XYZ file of N, CA and C in Angstrom:
606
model
N 0.833 -1.087 -0.057
C 0.062 -0.113 -0.044
C 0.768 1.171 -0.005
N 0.623 2.148 -0.807
C 1.375 3.484 -1.011
C 0.512 4.573 -0.133
N 1.383 5.134 0.897
C 0.769 6.164 1.643
C 0.791 7.538 1.234
N -0.566 8.194 1.186
C -0.674 9.634 0.849
C -0.846 10.358 1.953
N -0.024 11.425 2.374
C -0.219 12.139 3.598
C -0.112 13.867 3.185
N -0.044 13.931 1.986
C -0.045 15.394 1.573
C -1.289 15.761 0.492
N -1.930 16.895 0.623
C -2.796 17.201 -0.335
C -2.694 18.551 -0.738
N -2.665 18.785 -2.192
C -2.629 20.164 -2.764
C -3.819 20.534 -3.304
N -4.440 21.504 -2.636
C -5.845 21.809 -3.071
C -5.892 22.340 -4.645
N -6.672 21.851 -5.354
C -6.856 21.954 -6.919
C -5.487 22.100 -7.459
N -4.541 21.324 -7.062
C -3.339 21.223 -7.679
C -2.404 22.450 -7.828
N -2.733 23.436 -6.944
C -1.962 24.692 -7.036
C -0.691 24.468 -6.801
N 0.299 25.185 -7.580
C 1.670 24.939 -7.392
C 2.323 24.073 -8.419
N 1.412 23.186 -9.071
C 1.777 22.127 -9.936
C 1.651 22.613 -11.448
N 2.529 22.148 -12.147
C 2.133 22.360 -13.717
C 1.066 21.666 -14.149
N 0.278 22.122 -14.913
C -1.000 21.663 -15.439
C -0.770 20.412 -16.053
N 0.444 20.211 -16.921
C 0.599 18.944 -17.539
C 0.756 17.773 -16.532
N 1.433 18.127 -15.401
C 1.679 17.029 -14.390
C 0.315 16.551 -13.851
N -0.490 17.522 -13.535
C -1.785 17.264 -13.033
C -2.643 16.487 -14.027
N -2.540 16.662 -15.356
C -3.402 16.068 -16.380
C -2.688 14.493 -16.476
N -1.535 14.453 -16.280
C -0.923 13.020 -16.425
C -1.060 12.225 -15.240
N -1.399 12.690 -14.191
C -1.461 11.995 -12.713
C -2.579 10.943 -12.834
N -2.154 9.790 -12.023
C -3.216 8.841 -11.898
C -4.460 9.509 -11.170
N -5.700 8.834 -11.216
C -6.846 9.299 -10.655
C -7.514 8.435 -9.690
N -8.106 9.117 -8.852
C -9.119 8.198 -7.887
C -10.516 9.034 -7.933
N -11.524 8.030 -7.975
C -12.816 8.793 -8.004
C -13.660 8.440 -6.820
N -13.937 9.402 -6.113
C -14.473 9.308 -4.731
C -15.913 10.034 -4.561
N -16.828 9.493 -3.736
C -18.023 10.055 -3.561
C -17.993 11.084 -2.295
N -18.756 11.678 -2.053
C -18.588 12.725 -0.769
C -18.486 12.010 0.452
N -19.182 10.995 0.767
C -19.037 10.305 1.879
C -17.479 10.072 2.255
N -16.890 9.491 1.303
C -15.343 9.392 1.374
C -14.534 10.470 1.483
N -14.790 11.393 0.663
C -13.802 12.692 0.573
C -14.080 13.568 1.691
N -15.008 13.422 2.526
C -15.059 14.327 4.017
C -14.370 13.605 4.901
N -13.698 12.387 4.823
C -12.939 11.751 5.604
C -11.498 12.095 5.577
N -10.790 12.164 6.632
C -9.310 12.352 6.705
C -8.351 11.127 6.348
N -9.019 9.975 6.573
C -8.329 8.805 6.328
C -9.196 7.825 5.586
N -8.728 7.245 4.696
C -9.459 6.225 3.905
C -8.498 5.459 3.001
N -8.924 4.350 2.405
C -8.207 3.470 1.569
C -8.791 3.829 -0.029
N -8.150 3.623 -1.061
C -8.672 3.776 -2.258
C -7.821 3.077 -3.306
N -8.090 2.791 -4.466
C -7.341 2.303 -5.536
C -7.314 3.360 -6.756
N -6.144 3.625 -7.344
C -6.085 4.558 -8.303
C -6.301 4.066 -9.570
N -6.309 4.758 -10.638
C -6.472 4.338 -12.138
C -5.531 3.320 -12.593
N -4.325 3.260 -11.824
C -3.239 2.398 -12.276
C -3.360 1.119 -11.565
N -4.330 0.865 -10.701
C -4.559 -0.175 -9.796
C -3.818 -0.321 -8.481
N -3.228 0.780 -8.240
C -2.251 0.741 -6.969
C -3.135 1.111 -5.750
N -2.959 0.341 -4.641
C -3.664 0.409 -3.428
C -3.020 1.611 -2.612
N -3.943 2.607 -2.286
C -3.522 3.799 -1.621
C -4.057 3.953 -0.216
N -3.223 4.368 0.646
C -3.736 4.681 2.054
C -3.503 6.177 2.356
N -4.735 6.750 2.361
C -4.760 8.185 2.540
C -4.760 8.573 3.985
N -3.894 9.356 4.573
C -3.740 9.857 5.870
C -3.551 11.195 6.003
N -4.472 12.013 6.151
C -4.540 13.607 6.030
C -4.922 14.155 7.417
N -4.413 15.324 7.702
C -4.683 15.931 9.011
C -6.287 15.952 9.383
N -6.622 15.665 10.457
C -7.925 15.539 10.841
C -8.791 16.735 10.558
N -9.915 16.544 10.062
C -10.757 17.616 9.503
C -10.558 18.179 8.113
N -9.604 17.493 7.552
C -9.383 17.877 6.082
C -10.450 17.298 5.090
N -11.039 17.978 4.263
C -12.015 17.503 3.218
C -11.336 17.507 1.960
N -11.452 16.461 1.195
C -11.107 16.382 -0.137
C -11.945 16.823 -1.144
N -11.561 17.646 -2.067
C -12.482 18.165 -3.184
C -12.049 17.554 -4.534
N -13.101 17.486 -5.474
C -12.841 17.159 -6.830
C -11.849 18.074 -7.250
N -10.779 17.674 -7.998
C -9.640 18.495 -8.472
C -8.468 18.721 -7.722
N -8.643 18.267 -6.351
C -7.394 18.151 -5.489
C -6.414 16.952 -5.859
N -5.216 17.332 -5.520
C -4.132 16.359 -5.889
C -3.519 15.877 -4.599
N -3.465 14.584 -4.497
C -2.655 14.005 -3.457
C -1.238 13.595 -3.888
N -0.471 13.693 -2.801
C 0.994 13.403 -3.203
C 1.487 12.268 -2.444
N 1.864 11.170 -2.963
C 2.239 9.948 -2.544
C 3.493 9.890 -2.056
N 3.833 8.976 -1.090
C 5.155 8.975 -0.463
C 6.229 8.597 -1.441
N 6.019 8.029 -2.600
C 6.923 7.823 -3.608
C 7.118 9.086 -4.540
N 6.446 10.290 -4.295
C 6.508 11.370 -5.064
C 5.443 11.490 -6.191
N 4.691 10.474 -6.405
C 3.767 10.422 -7.584
C 2.442 11.162 -7.149
N 1.766 11.583 -8.232
C 0.595 12.607 -7.952
C -0.514 11.697 -8.225
N -1.778 12.002 -7.549
C -3.020 11.277 -7.703
C -4.051 12.447 -7.792
N -4.675 12.636 -8.875
C -5.856 13.497 -9.000
C -7.119 13.005 -8.534
N -7.797 13.800 -7.752
C -9.045 13.355 -7.208
C -10.160 13.736 -8.031
N -11.172 13.018 -8.356
C -12.355 13.235 -9.002
C -13.500 12.993 -8.320
N -14.634 13.976 -8.184
C -15.707 13.701 -7.623
C -16.534 12.711 -8.290
N -17.060 11.711 -7.751
C -17.931 10.677 -8.165
C -19.399 11.088 -8.339
N -20.057 10.893 -9.377
C -21.519 11.144 -9.456
C -22.179 10.299 -8.264
N -23.163 11.017 -7.748
C -24.034 10.206 -6.792
C -25.375 10.642 -6.781
N -26.206 10.030 -6.095
C -27.636 10.392 -5.956
C -27.682 11.568 -5.256
N -28.334 12.749 -5.650
C -28.508 14.031 -5.029
C -29.741 14.525 -5.464
N -30.404 15.363 -4.818
C -31.593 16.019 -5.169
C -31.081 17.382 -5.671
N -31.657 17.850 -6.870
C -31.353 19.090 -7.481
C -32.620 19.971 -7.335
N -32.366 21.232 -6.814
C -33.445 22.019 -6.204
C -33.267 23.393 -7.142
N -34.511 23.688 -7.841
C -34.591 24.993 -8.641
C -35.828 25.684 -8.334
N -35.829 26.965 -8.590
C -37.154 27.626 -8.349
C -38.061 27.284 -9.405
N -39.320 27.344 -9.169
C -40.336 27.184 -10.330
C -40.139 28.041 -11.389
N -40.008 27.583 -12.544
C -39.739 28.539 -13.760
C -40.880 29.219 -14.181
N -42.153 28.712 -13.944
C -43.383 29.447 -14.355
C -44.026 30.369 -13.235
N -43.823 30.036 -11.797
C -44.480 30.770 -10.894
C -43.518 31.405 -9.900
N -42.267 31.066 -9.826
C -41.353 31.493 -8.742
C -40.449 32.595 -9.185
N -39.557 32.835 -8.256
C -38.535 33.971 -8.571
C -37.062 33.475 -7.924
N -36.057 34.222 -8.363
C -34.734 33.846 -7.858
C -34.743 33.938 -6.301
N -35.475 34.825 -5.597
C -35.543 34.747 -4.252
C -36.000 33.409 -3.401
N -36.864 32.664 -4.258
C -37.306 31.364 -3.651
C -36.141 30.534 -3.402
N -35.013 30.472 -4.291
C -33.872 29.697 -3.971
C -33.238 30.120 -2.824
N -33.091 31.435 -2.556
C -32.382 31.942 -1.342
C -33.356 31.339 -0.011
N -34.437 31.617 -0.196
C -35.429 31.090 0.903
C -35.211 29.730 1.160
N -35.157 28.802 0.283
C -34.891 27.319 0.456
C -33.576 26.958 0.980
N -32.593 27.903 0.610
C -31.203 27.782 1.202
C -31.156 27.974 2.600
N -31.982 29.122 3.066
C -32.248 29.433 4.475
C -32.759 28.272 5.189
N -33.824 27.758 4.812
C -34.468 26.706 5.620
C -33.683 25.399 5.701
N -32.874 25.113 4.561
C -32.116 23.905 4.624
C -30.847 24.242 5.597
N -30.435 25.346 5.577
C -29.128 25.818 6.535
C -29.631 25.754 7.773
N -30.997 26.131 8.265
C -31.432 25.910 9.702
C -31.368 24.531 10.161
N -31.638 23.785 9.006
C -31.464 22.193 9.656
C -30.052 21.546 9.414
N -29.144 22.397 9.172
C -27.721 21.948 9.173
C -27.378 20.883 8.172
N -28.341 21.102 6.991
C -28.068 19.969 5.879
C -26.959 20.512 4.938
N -25.997 19.565 4.598
C -24.875 19.941 3.604
C -25.540 20.401 2.365
N -25.145 21.359 1.930
C -25.756 22.113 0.614
C -24.749 22.410 -0.404
N -24.865 21.964 -1.635
C -24.039 22.592 -2.468
C -24.736 23.702 -3.096
N -24.146 24.879 -3.086
C -24.842 26.199 -3.632
C -24.183 26.606 -5.059
N -25.186 26.723 -6.044
C -25.032 27.166 -7.401
C -25.821 28.409 -7.641
N -25.549 29.224 -8.614
C -26.186 30.399 -8.822
C -27.736 30.048 -9.181
N -27.944 29.063 -9.863
C -29.309 28.718 -10.359
C -29.987 27.384 -9.776
N -29.314 26.769 -8.796
C -29.820 25.635 -8.140
C -29.070 25.225 -6.877
N -29.725 24.338 -6.118
C -29.075 23.808 -4.876
C -28.938 22.280 -5.056
N -28.151 21.656 -4.326
C -28.149 20.232 -4.214
C -27.913 19.753 -2.688
N -28.566 18.611 -2.518
C -28.601 18.022 -1.012
C -28.523 16.675 -1.246
N -28.116 15.918 -0.411
C -28.268 14.423 -0.547
C -29.841 14.063 -0.308
N -30.160 12.879 -0.772
C -31.500 12.436 -0.845
C -32.213 12.444 0.402
N -33.524 13.187 0.695
C -34.099 13.010 1.875
C -35.523 13.406 1.686
N -36.454 12.395 1.628
C -37.796 12.518 1.267
C -38.577 13.624 2.189
N -38.245 13.667 3.348
C -38.875 14.731 4.134
C -38.549 16.132 3.718
N -37.379 16.359 3.455
C -36.953 17.597 3.172
C -37.385 17.992 1.591
N -37.474 16.952 0.819
C -37.964 17.119 -0.605
C -39.492 17.498 -0.569
N -40.288 16.796 0.416
C -41.603 17.279 0.555
C -41.758 18.682 1.052
N -40.849 19.204 1.967
C -40.804 20.455 2.375
C -40.644 21.553 1.396
N -39.511 21.253 0.582
C -39.143 22.045 -0.611
C -40.363 22.137 -1.737
N -41.024 21.031 -1.813
C -42.013 21.009 -2.853
C -43.178 21.823 -2.348
N -43.473 21.925 -0.960
C -44.498 22.581 -0.275
C -44.107 24.145 -0.433
N -42.868 24.439 -0.754
C -42.556 25.829 -0.838
C -42.547 26.247 -2.431
N -43.016 25.209 -3.142
C -43.148 25.549 -4.624
C -41.842 25.459 -5.357
N -40.870 24.574 -4.790
C -39.485 24.433 -5.274
C -39.697 23.202 -6.352
N -38.901 23.273 -7.329
C -38.860 22.065 -8.238
C -37.734 21.068 -7.778
N -37.851 19.907 -7.286
C -36.856 18.967 -6.645
C -36.946 17.729 -7.667
N -35.598 17.412 -8.219
C -35.539 16.376 -9.067
C -34.298 15.475 -8.547
N -34.512 14.235 -8.626
C -33.444 13.426 -8.231
C -32.414 13.099 -9.463
N -31.161 13.415 -9.264
C -30.103 13.192 -10.400
C -28.873 12.595 -9.824
N -28.088 12.134 -10.646
C -26.785 11.573 -10.314
C -25.731 12.477 -10.934
N -25.107 13.199 -9.816
C -24.038 14.232 -10.231
C -23.038 14.317 -9.054
N -21.872 14.802 -9.249
C -20.991 15.143 -8.306
C -21.558 16.108 -7.286
N -21.091 15.885 -6.162
C -21.713 16.572 -4.829
C -20.498 17.450 -4.122
N -20.536 18.649 -4.076
C -19.442 19.306 -3.455
C -20.201 20.383 -2.621
N -20.743 20.117 -1.292
C -21.352 20.976 -0.435
C -20.540 22.011 0.101
N -21.122 23.117 0.419
C -20.421 24.349 1.010
C -19.824 23.919 2.362
N -18.495 24.526 2.524
C -17.792 24.045 3.680
C -18.026 24.873 4.858
N -18.785 26.035 4.718
C -18.975 26.784 5.982
C -17.929 27.947 6.138
N -18.298 28.895 6.778
C -17.314 30.050 7.068
C -16.003 29.775 7.376
N -15.754 28.775 8.365
C -14.460 28.450 8.769
C -13.987 27.001 8.328
N -14.528 26.591 7.367
C -14.359 25.183 6.878
C -13.064 25.043 5.977
N -13.049 23.744 5.249
C -11.992 23.460 4.517
C -11.911 24.442 3.403
N -10.702 24.114 2.452
C -10.364 25.031 1.325
C -11.434 25.187 0.321
N -12.580 24.302 0.407
C -13.584 24.458 -0.577
C -14.514 25.649 -0.570
N -14.401 26.322 0.626
C -15.079 27.507 0.724
C -14.235 28.846 0.366
N -14.860 29.944 0.422
C -14.342 31.199 0.068
C -13.352 31.565 1.260
N -11.967 31.755 0.911
C -11.021 32.162 1.817
C -10.454 33.534 1.388
N -10.115 34.231 2.731
C -9.646 35.543 2.602
C -8.103 35.599 2.762
N -7.591 34.497 2.914
C -6.079 34.431 3.153
C -5.271 34.239 2.060
N -5.926 34.196 0.817
C -5.296 34.119 -0.441
C -5.057 32.672 -0.833
N -5.596 31.658 -0.032
C -5.578 30.203 -0.356
C -6.849 29.698 -0.934
N -7.842 30.489 -0.952
C -9.133 29.934 -1.312
C -9.373 29.974 -2.697
N -9.385 31.090 -3.337
C -9.493 31.193 -4.903
C -8.584 32.075 -5.400
N -7.374 32.234 -4.735
C -6.297 32.966 -5.311
C -6.560 34.424 -5.250
N -7.313 35.021 -4.399
C -7.603 36.314 -4.149
C -6.306 37.092 -3.642
N -5.743 36.675 -2.653
C -4.551 37.313 -2.170
C -4.644 38.763 -1.809
N -5.964 39.075 -1.298
C -6.139 40.508 -0.700
C -6.866 40.520 0.416
N -6.703 41.565 1.145
C -7.269 41.777 2.501
C -8.511 42.471 2.506
N -9.683 41.877 2.775
C -10.841 42.765 3.033
C -11.053 43.373 4.241
N -10.150 43.231 5.180
C -10.254 43.962 6.498
C -11.350 43.945 7.116
N -12.082 42.605 7.203
C -13.272 42.448 7.759
C -13.104 42.662 9.403
N -14.086 43.118 10.022
C -14.170 43.255 11.466
C -14.336 41.694 11.958
N -13.457 41.476 12.737
C -13.426 40.089 13.354
C -14.236 39.929 14.559
N -15.367 40.480 14.774
C -16.159 40.323 15.983
C -16.613 38.953 15.899
N -17.071 38.244 17.068
C -17.459 37.234 17.175
C -18.900 36.921 16.229
N -18.896 35.554 15.715
C -19.978 35.336 14.803
C -21.367 35.642 15.558
N -21.591 35.203 16.747
C -22.747 35.461 17.485
C -23.375 37.025 17.429
N -22.180 37.918 17.416
C -22.476 39.359 17.499
C -22.899 39.758 16.240
N -22.741 39.027 15.137
C -23.138 39.651 13.784
C -24.354 39.005 13.254
N -25.109 38.153 14.159
C -26.134 37.538 13.643
C -27.273 38.604 13.475
N -27.889 38.505 12.176
C -29.035 39.403 11.868
C -30.138 38.773 11.646
N -31.348 39.184 12.047
C -32.555 38.453 11.887
C -32.934 38.721 10.427
N -33.210 37.649 9.751
C -33.505 37.566 8.316
C -35.115 37.430 8.146
N -35.846 38.488 7.898
C -37.234 38.166 7.683
C -37.613 37.223 6.590
N -38.346 36.154 6.868
C -38.746 35.040 5.690
C -40.192 35.190 5.632
N -40.537 35.876 4.456
C -41.815 35.779 4.043
C -42.527 34.478 3.618
N -43.506 34.118 4.270
C -44.124 32.824 3.887
C -45.091 33.171 2.698
N -45.054 32.296 1.794
C -46.005 32.397 0.519
C -47.326 32.310 0.929
N -48.240 33.051 0.338
C -49.619 32.934 0.695
C -50.018 31.487 0.436
N -51.115 31.103 1.215
C -51.612 29.763 1.064
C -52.088 29.402 -0.458
N -52.588 30.340 -1.198
C -52.840 30.087 -2.615
C -52.086 31.014 -3.367
N -50.667 30.917 -3.356
C -49.972 31.848 -4.290
C -49.939 31.610 -5.718
N -50.401 30.441 -6.026
C -50.619 30.175 -7.548
C -51.220 28.700 -7.653
N -51.911 28.580 -8.671
C -52.538 27.316 -9.111
C -51.575 26.503 -9.765
N -51.094 25.163 -9.410
C -50.310 24.582 -10.114
C -50.980 23.980 -11.316
N -50.233 23.880 -12.417
C -50.785 23.456 -13.712
C -49.904 21.960 -14.047
N -50.325 21.430 -15.111
C -49.554 20.157 -15.555
C -48.033 20.462 -15.796
N -47.719 21.733 -15.992
C -46.257 21.834 -16.417
C -45.468 22.306 -15.476
N -45.932 22.460 -14.017
C -45.261 22.981 -13.032
C -44.139 22.215 -12.572
N -44.129 20.824 -12.730
C -43.174 19.927 -12.520
C -42.582 19.870 -10.963
N -43.398 20.233 -10.135
C -43.017 20.136 -8.788
C -43.034 18.801 -8.171
N -43.765 18.033 -8.890
C -43.768 16.423 -8.441
C -44.414 16.317 -7.253
N -45.451 17.036 -6.870
C -46.332 16.940 -5.761
C -46.817 15.496 -5.665
């Protein structure tokens, strides 16, 4: 077994040609959120991954093996729920509202400009459909948001997140002191009549 104990987020610092030529491993989210796991790369080599506790591996990251070889991580397609606002009766604000309610339940969420993704959960799916969201099961890679102080997958202001390298000079007050009440308007009981093309899958 070949040990991998170093991770290079998104292969930064490596020549792109080296990253492209690297062996690969394809992992689902359940495995990538662990700091210790076994895997087999595209060359059939058995790997033992031992990373600092709390490390989350993202698709596009590169592992460095003890023999100096590189292994590019690919996010495996998996069953997720794709959530979008109703194209006929909704608005972009509906997606923000859905993310707020999911966040209150501490659900891992992948945030995209035009949709959200969560792991399959029929209770949450029913809640979202009741909010007039369109919820569709798909098989896609899952890269949930890491949180304000999470892994490198989130937005970082230290220059290591997305290559910003700039100082926003944010006030570093405790998070609790910055909480702001966000008014969430509930949709009227009869906000619209669903037609056959609504695709909410009620």
